[in-house]
Short mmCIF file of C-alpha atoms in Angstrom, two decimals:
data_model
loop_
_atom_site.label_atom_id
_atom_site.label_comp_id
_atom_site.label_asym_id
_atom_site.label_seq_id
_atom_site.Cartn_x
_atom_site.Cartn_y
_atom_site.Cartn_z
CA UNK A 1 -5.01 -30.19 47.55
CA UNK A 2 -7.51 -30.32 44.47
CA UNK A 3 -7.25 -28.15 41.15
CA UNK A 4 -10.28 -25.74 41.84
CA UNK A 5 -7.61 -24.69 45.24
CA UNK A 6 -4.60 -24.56 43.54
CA UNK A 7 -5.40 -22.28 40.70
CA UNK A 8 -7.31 -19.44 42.34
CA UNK A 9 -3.80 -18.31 44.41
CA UNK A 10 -1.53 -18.85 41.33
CA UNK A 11 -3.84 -16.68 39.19
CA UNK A 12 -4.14 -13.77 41.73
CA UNK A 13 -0.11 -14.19 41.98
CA UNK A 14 0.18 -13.69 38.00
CA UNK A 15 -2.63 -10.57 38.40
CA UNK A 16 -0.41 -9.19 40.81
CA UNK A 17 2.91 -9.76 39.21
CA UNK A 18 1.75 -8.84 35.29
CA UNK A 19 -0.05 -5.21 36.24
CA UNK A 20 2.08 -3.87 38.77
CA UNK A 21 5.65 -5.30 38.70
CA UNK A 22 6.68 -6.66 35.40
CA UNK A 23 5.64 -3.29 33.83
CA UNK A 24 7.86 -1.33 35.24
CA UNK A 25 10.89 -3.48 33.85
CA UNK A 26 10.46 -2.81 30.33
CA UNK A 27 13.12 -4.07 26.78
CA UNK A 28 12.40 -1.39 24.30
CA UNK A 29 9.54 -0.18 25.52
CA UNK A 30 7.87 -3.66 26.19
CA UNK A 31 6.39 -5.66 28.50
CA UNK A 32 6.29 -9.84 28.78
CA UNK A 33 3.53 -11.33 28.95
CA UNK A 34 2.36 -13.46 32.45
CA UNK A 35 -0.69 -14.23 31.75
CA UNK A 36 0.01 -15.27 28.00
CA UNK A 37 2.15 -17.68 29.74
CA UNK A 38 0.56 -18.87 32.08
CA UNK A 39 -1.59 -20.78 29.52
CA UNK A 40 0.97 -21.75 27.60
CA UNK A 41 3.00 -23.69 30.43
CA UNK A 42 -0.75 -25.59 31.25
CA UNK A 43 -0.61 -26.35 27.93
CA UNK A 44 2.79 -27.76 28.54
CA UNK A 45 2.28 -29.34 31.79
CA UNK A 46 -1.02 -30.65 31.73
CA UNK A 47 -2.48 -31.21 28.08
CA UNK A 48 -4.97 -29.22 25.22
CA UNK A 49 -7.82 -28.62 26.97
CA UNK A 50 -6.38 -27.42 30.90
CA UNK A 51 -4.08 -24.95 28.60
CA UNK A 52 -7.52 -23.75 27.02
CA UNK A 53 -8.99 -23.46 30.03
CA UNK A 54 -6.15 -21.20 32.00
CA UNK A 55 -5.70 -19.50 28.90
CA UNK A 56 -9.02 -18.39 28.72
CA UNK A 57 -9.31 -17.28 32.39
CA UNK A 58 -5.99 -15.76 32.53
CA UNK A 59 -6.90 -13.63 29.14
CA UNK A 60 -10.43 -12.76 30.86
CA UNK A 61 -8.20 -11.46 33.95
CA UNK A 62 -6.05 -9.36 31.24
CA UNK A 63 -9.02 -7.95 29.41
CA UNK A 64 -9.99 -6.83 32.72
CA UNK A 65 -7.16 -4.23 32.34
CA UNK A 66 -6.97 -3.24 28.87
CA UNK A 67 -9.05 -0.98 26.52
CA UNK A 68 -9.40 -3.38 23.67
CA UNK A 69 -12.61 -5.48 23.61
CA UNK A 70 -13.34 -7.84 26.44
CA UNK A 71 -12.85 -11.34 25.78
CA UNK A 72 -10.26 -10.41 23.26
CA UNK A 73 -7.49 -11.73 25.42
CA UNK A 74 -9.10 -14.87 26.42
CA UNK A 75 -10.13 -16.19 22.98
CA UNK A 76 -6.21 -15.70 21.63
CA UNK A 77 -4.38 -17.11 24.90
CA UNK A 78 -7.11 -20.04 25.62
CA UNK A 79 -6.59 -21.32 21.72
CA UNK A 80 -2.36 -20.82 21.88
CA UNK A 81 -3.10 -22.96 25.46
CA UNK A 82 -4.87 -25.59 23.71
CA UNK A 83 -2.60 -25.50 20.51
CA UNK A 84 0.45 -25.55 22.48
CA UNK A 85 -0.96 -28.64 24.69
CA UNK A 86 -1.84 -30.46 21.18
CA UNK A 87 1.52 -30.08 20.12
CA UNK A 88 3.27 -30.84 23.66
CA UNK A 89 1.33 -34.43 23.25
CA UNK A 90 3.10 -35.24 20.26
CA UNK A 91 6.77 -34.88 20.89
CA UNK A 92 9.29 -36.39 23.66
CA UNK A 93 9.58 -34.20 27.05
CA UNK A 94 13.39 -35.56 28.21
CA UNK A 95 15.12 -32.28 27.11
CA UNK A 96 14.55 -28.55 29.02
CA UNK A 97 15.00 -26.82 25.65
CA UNK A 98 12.22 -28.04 23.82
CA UNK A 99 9.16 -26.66 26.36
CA UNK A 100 11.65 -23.39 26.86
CA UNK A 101 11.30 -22.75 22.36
CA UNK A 102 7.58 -23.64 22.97
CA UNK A 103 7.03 -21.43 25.38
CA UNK A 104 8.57 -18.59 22.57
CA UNK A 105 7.58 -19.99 19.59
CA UNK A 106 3.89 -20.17 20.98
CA UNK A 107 4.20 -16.53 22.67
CA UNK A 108 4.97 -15.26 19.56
CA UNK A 109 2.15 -16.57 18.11
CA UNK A 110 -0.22 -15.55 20.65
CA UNK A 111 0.56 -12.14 20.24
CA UNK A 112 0.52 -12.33 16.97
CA UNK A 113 -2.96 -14.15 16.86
CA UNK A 114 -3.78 -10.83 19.49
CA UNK A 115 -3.22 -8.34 17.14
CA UNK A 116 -4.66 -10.15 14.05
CA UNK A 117 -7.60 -10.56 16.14
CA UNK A 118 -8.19 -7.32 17.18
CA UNK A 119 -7.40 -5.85 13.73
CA UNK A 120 -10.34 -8.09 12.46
CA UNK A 121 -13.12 -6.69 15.63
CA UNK A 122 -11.95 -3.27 14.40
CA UNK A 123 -9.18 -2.64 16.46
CA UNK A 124 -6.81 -2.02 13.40
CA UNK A 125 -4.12 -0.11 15.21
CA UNK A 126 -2.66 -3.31 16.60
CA UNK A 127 -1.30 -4.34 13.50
CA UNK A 128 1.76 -1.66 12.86
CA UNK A 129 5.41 -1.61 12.84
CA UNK A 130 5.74 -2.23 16.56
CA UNK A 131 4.27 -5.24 16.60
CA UNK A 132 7.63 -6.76 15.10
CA UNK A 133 9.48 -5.00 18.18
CA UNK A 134 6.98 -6.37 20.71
CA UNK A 135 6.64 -10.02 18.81
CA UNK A 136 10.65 -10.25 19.49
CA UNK A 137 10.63 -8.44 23.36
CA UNK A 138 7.84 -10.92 24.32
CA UNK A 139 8.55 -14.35 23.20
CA UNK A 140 12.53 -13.73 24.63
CA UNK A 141 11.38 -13.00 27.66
CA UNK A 142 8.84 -15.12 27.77
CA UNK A 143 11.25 -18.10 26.94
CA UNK A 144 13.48 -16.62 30.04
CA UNK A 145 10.26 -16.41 32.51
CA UNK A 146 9.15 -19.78 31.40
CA UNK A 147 12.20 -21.40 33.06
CA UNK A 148 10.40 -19.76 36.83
CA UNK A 149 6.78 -20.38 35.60
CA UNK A 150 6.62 -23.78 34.81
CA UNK A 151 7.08 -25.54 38.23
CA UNK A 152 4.11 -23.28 39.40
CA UNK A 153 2.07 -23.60 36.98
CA UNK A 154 2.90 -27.85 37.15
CA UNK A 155 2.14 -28.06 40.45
CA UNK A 156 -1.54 -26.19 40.25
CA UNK A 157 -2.25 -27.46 37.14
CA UNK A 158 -1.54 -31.51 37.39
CA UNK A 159 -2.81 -31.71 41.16
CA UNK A 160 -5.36 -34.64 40.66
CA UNK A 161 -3.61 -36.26 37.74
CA UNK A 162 -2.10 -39.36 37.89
CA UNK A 163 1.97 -39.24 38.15
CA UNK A 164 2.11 -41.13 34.51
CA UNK A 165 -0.08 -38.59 32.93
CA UNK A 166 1.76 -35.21 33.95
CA UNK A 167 3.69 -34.33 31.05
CA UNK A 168 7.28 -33.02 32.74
CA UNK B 1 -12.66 -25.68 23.50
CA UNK B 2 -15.21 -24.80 21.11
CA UNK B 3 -17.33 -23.86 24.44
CA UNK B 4 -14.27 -21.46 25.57
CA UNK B 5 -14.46 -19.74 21.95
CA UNK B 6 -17.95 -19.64 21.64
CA UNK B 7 -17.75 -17.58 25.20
CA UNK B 8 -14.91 -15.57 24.02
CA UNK B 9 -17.36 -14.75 20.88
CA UNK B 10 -20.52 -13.73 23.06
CA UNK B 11 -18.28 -11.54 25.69
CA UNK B 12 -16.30 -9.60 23.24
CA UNK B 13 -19.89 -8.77 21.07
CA UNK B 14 -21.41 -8.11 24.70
CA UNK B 15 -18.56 -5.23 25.22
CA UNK B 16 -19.27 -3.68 21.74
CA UNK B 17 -22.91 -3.17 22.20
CA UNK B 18 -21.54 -0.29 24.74
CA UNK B 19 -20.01 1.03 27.25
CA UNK B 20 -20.89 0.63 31.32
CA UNK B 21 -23.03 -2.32 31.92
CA UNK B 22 -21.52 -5.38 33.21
CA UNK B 23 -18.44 -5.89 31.95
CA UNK B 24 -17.90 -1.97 32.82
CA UNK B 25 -18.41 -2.93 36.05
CA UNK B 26 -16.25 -5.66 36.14
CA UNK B 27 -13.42 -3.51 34.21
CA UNK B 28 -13.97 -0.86 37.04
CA UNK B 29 -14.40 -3.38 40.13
CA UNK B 30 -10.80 -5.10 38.93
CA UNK B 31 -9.02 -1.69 38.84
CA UNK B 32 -10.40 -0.33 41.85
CA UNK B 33 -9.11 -3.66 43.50
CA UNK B 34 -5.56 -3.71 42.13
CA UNK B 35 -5.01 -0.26 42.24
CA UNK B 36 -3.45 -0.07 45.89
CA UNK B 37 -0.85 -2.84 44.97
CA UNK B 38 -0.40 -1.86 41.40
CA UNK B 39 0.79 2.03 43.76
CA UNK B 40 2.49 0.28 46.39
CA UNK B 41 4.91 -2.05 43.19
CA UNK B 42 5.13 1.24 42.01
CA UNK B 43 6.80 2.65 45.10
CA UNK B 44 8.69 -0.21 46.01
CA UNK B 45 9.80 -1.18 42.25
CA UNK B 46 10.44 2.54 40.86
CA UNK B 47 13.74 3.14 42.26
CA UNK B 48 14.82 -0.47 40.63
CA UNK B 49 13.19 0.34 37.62
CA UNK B 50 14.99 3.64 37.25
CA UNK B 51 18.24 2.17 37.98
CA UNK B 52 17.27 -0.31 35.08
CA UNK B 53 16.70 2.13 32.88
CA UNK B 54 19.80 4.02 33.98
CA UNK B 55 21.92 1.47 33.23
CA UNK B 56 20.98 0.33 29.71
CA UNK B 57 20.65 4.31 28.83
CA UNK B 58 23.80 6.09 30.48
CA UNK B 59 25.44 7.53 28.14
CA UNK B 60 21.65 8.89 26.69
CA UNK B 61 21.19 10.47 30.02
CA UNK B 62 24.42 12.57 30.06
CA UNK B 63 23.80 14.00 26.51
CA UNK B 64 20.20 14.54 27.54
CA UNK B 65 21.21 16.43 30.58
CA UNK B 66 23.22 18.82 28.46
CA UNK B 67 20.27 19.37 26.59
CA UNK B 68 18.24 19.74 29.58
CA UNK B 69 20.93 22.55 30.91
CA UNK B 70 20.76 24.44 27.52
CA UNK B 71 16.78 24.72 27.07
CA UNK B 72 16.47 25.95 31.06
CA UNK B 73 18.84 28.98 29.78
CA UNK B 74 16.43 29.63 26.98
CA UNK B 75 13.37 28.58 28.42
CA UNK B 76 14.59 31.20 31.67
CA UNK B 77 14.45 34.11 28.15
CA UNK B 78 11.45 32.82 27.05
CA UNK B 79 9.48 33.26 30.60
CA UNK B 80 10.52 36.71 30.81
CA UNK B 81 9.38 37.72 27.27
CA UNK B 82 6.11 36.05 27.93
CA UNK B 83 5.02 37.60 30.99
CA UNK B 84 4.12 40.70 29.06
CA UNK B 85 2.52 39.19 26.62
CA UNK B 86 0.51 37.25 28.68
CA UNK B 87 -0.75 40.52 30.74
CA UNK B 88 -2.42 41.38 27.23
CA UNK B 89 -4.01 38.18 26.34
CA UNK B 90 -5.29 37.96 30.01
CA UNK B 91 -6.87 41.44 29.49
CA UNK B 92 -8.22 41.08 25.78
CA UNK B 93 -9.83 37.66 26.88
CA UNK B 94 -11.62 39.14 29.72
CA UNK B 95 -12.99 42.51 27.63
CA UNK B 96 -14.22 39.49 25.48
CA UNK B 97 -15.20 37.30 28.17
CA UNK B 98 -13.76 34.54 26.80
CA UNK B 99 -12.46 31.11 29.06
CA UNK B 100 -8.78 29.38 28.39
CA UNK B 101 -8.17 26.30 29.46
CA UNK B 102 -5.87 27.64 32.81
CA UNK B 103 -9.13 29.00 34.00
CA UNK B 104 -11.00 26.26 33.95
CA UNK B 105 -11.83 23.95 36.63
CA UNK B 106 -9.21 20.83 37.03
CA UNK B 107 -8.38 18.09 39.44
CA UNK B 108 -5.03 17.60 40.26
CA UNK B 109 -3.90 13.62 40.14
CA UNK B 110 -0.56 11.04 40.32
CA UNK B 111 0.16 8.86 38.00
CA UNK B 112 0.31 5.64 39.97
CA UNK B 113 0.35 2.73 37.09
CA UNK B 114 2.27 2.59 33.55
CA UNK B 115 0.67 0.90 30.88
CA UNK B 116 -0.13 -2.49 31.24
CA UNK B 117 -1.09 -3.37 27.53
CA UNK B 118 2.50 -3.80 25.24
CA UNK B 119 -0.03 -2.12 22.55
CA UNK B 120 -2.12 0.70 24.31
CA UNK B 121 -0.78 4.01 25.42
CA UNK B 122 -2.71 4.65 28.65
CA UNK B 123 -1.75 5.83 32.05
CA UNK B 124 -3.58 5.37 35.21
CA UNK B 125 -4.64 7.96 38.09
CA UNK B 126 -5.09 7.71 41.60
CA UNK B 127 -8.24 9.99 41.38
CA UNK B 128 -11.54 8.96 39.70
CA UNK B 129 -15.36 9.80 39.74
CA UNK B 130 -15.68 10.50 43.61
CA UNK B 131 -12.97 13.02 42.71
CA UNK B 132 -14.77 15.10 39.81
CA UNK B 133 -13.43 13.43 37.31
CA UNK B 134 -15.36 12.14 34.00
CA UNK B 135 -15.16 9.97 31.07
CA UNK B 136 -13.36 12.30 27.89
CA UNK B 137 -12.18 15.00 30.08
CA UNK B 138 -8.49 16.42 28.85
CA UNK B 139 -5.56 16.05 31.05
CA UNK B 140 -2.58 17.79 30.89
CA UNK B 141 0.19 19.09 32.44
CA UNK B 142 1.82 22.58 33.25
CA UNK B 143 3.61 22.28 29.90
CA UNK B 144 0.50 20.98 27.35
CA UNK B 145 -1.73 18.11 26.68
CA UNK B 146 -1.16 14.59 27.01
CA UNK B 147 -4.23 12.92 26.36
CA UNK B 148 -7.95 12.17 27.64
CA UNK B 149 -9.68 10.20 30.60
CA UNK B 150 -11.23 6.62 28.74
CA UNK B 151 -12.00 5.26 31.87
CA UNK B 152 -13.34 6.15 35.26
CA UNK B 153 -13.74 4.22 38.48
CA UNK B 154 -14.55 5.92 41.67
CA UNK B 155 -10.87 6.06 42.89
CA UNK B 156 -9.16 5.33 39.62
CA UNK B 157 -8.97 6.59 36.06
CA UNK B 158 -7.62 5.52 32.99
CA UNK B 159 -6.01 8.52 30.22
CA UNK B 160 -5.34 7.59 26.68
CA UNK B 161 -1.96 9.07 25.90
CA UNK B 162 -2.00 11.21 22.47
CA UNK B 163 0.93 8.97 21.47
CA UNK B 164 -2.18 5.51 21.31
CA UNK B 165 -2.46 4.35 17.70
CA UNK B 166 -6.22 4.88 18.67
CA UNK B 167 -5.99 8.60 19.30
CA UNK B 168 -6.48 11.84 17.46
CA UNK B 169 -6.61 15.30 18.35
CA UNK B 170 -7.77 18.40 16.48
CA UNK B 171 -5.40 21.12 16.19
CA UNK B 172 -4.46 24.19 14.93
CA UNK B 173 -1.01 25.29 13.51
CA UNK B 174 -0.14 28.20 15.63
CA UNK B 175 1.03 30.40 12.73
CA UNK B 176 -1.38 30.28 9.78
CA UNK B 177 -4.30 29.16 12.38
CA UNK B 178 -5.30 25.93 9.62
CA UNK B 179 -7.04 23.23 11.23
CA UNK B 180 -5.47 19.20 11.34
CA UNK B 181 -5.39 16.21 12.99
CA UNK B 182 -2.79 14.99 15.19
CA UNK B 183 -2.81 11.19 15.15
CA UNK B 184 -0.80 8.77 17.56
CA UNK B 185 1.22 5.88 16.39
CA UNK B 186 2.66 4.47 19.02
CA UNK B 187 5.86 4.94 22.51
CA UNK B 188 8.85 6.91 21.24
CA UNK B 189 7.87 7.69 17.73
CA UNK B 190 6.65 11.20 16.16
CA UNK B 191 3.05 12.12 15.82
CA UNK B 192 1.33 12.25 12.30
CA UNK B 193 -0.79 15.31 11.50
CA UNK B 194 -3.09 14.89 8.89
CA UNK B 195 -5.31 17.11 6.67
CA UNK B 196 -2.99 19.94 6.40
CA UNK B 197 -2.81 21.24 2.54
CA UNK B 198 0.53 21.32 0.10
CA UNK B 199 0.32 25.23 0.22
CA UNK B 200 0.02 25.95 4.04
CA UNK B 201 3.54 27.07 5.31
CA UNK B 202 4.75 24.74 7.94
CA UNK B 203 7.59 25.75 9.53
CA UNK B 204 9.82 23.85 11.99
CA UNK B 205 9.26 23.68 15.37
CA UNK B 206 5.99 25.54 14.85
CA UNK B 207 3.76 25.19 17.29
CA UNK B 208 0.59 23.05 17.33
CA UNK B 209 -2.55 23.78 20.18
CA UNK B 210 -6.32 22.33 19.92
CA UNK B 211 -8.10 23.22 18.03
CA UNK B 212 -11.16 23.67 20.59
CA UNK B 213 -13.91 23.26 17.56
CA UNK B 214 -17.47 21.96 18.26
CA UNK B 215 -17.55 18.57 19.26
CA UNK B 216 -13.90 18.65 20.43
CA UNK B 217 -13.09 16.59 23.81
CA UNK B 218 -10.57 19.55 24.18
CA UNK B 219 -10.78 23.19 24.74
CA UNK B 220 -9.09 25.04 22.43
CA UNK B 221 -5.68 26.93 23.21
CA UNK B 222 -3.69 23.59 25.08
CA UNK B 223 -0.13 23.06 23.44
CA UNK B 224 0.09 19.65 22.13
CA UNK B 225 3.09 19.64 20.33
CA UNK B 226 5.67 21.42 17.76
CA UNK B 227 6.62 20.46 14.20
CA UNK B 228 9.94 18.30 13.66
CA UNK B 229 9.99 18.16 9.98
CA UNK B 230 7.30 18.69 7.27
CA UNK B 231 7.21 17.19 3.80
CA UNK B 232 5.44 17.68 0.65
CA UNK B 233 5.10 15.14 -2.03
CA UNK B 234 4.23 15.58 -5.58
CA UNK B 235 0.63 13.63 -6.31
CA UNK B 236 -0.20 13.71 -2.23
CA UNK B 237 -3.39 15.75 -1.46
CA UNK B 238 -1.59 16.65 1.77
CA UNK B 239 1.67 17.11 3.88
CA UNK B 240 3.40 14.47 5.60
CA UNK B 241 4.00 16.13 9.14
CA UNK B 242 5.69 14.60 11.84
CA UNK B 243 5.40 16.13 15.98
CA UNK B 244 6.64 16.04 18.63
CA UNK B 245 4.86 16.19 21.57
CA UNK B 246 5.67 19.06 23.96
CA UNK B 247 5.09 16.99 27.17
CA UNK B 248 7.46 13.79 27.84
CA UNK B 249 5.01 11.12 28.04
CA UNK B 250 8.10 9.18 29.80
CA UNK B 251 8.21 11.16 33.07
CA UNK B 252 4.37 12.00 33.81
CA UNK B 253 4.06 12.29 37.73
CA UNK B 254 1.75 14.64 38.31
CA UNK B 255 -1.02 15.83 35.97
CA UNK B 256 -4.55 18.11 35.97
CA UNK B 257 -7.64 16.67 34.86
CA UNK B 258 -9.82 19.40 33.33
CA UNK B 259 -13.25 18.81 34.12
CA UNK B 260 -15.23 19.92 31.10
CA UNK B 261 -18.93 19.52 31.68
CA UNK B 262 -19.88 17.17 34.99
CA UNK B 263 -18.70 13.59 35.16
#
């Protein structure tokens, strides 16, 4: 099965899952974030530029349900894909912990990089007191869903690679 | 990469040249699509996601149902005292043939999706344009307002809740009658209201109702909320005022979409 059919089910899965399940289990008023995710274990699993490219088509599916300005999603998760693969390049893959801090360390930063964004297209109310509480709410969680999301997100992501170039 | 950005770039100056268009179409399209599974998780999911809740906030909900117990006694005093006095208004609005907001035409809706966004207040409805309902038209429920339709699809609709960073409502103190602002700033914290001078007497748990001036998406007369503590500092031009609102944003099931001017 080739990349261009393993991606379209996986993404209409994480649709699914991020608007109408995960919101209704909420820490402190927040929300994780599937589709952040969802670049950041391509980024993971298959490299820089595959984490860009989910990113940015799994933000463009978020922006499709948010107020703030379209393509505001997709620019922050397709660069913390393709930072995130960068960095997944450069260090050894043998232990689980080190893509499991990834996956928070980089959520954190993408929704971070969100509402710094947004604050500079004039959507200033992103950057306020909360954002601490949703910073901490996301990248935990995050960490926690990355554990169920990676072998997914492997498996759609690496389907025409060759088995020495899939980063596990 | 640079590609993907560029892109990003182009779309998100596309979506500030306006509203509608394409990518209003696609915003509406995507809604309209998800919006029988984002009602059917809803079903299926609420019951776990109350028990959820009811776990991590037990001891919250047994205070809050003593509360609960004590404002139905008063609130059972208050309806009885108002019925009189609602006989008069009724009679001195129609000598001056004057509207209020319960007269108006409205649309009643469900609230079939929670907010999506971790940083927008919004709510969505399982009624939209075929129904009536427009872009900026109030909503509210039988106790006061909660907000304003931002988005419309033909069998969906989006409300900004007044608690969004992004909102603001004009109001007027209930007492003295002078005019403010009531800004949100986020889930479970107080509203601001601005603009209201150090010699106006703000009183607690006065009550605050639009404003209904020109230009306002709201008719005047809807309670939006009632003061929790007021403060004046030496230097400010104005009074730090923090509301509550009158509606729990928590527990919206059903709500009324007034339908000010046509959609």
């Amino acid at each position: 099965m080739t990349l261009a059919a393993r991606l379209p089910p996986l993404f209409v899965l994480a649709v699914m899952l991020h608007t109408a399940v995960l919101p209704q289990f909420r820490v402190a008023g927040v929300a994780p974030d599937l589709l952040l995710l969802l670049g950041i274990a391509a980024g993971i699993a298959a490299g820089p530029d595959r984490g860009a490219i989910v990113g940015f088509t799994a933000g463009l599916l978020a922006d499709c349900f948010l107020q703030t300005p379209f393509g505001l999603s997709a620019l922050t998760y397709s660069l913390v894909g393709y930072a995130v693969g960068m960095f997944q390049t450069t260090i050894l893959h043998a232990a689980l912990w080190i893509p499991v801090t990834t996956a928070v360390v980089a959520s954190a930063l993408g929704v971070v990089l969100f509402a710094v964004t947004g604050a500079v297209v004039g959507q200033a109310h992103l950057l306020s007191n909360r954002l601490v509480t949703v910073v901490l709410v996301v990248s935990l969680v995050n960490g926690l869903l990355f554990l169920f999301v990676a072998r997914p997100v492997r498996w759609a992501t690496t389907a025409d690679l060759a088995p020495g170039l899939v980063l596990r | 990469m640079i590609l993907l950005v560029l892109t990003s770039v182009t779309v998100i100056t596309l979506d500030f040249r306006g509203p509608g268009g394409v990518i209003g179409a696609v915003r509406s399209g995507a809604a309209d699509v998800l919006s029988p599974v984002r009602g059917a998780a809803d079903t299926v999911f609420g019951p776990v996601s109350d028990a959820f809740s009811g776990i991590t906030g037990y001891g919250a909900l047994e205070d809050e149902n003593d509360v609960l117990w004590r404002r139905i006694e008063e609130l059972e005093g208050d309806r009885l005292r108002a019925e009189d006095a609602e006989a008069e208004l009724k009679a001195l609005l129609r000598v001056n043939r004057l509207d209020r907001f319960t007269d108006l035409p409205s649309v009643s809706a469900r609230v079939v999706g929670s907010p999506i966004s971790n940083f927008e207040q919004t709510i969505q409805l399982d009624r939209g344009s075929d129904h009536g309902i427009g872009e900026d038209m109030p909503v509210v429920t039988g106790t006061g307002l909660i907000g304003r339709v931002v988005d419309v699809s033909g069998t969906r609709s989006i409300v900004r809740l007044i608690t969004d960073p992004s909102s603001s409502v004009g109001v007027r103190l209930s007492r003295s009658g002078v005019l403010g602002v009531l800004e949100g700033v986020g889930p479970d914290r107080l509203l601001d209201l601005g603009l209201v001078d150090l010699e106006t007497d703000v009183r607690e748990r006065e009550l605050l109702v639009t404003s209904g001036v020109d230009d306002s998406f709201f008719p005047g007369g809807i309670p939006v909320g009632r003061v929790r503590r007021a403060t004046s500092t030496e230097g400010e031009l104005q009074q730090d005022i923090a509301v509550a609102p009158v509606v729990d944003l928590g527990r919206l099931r059903f709500v009324k979409v007034i339908q000010t001017g046509s959609p």
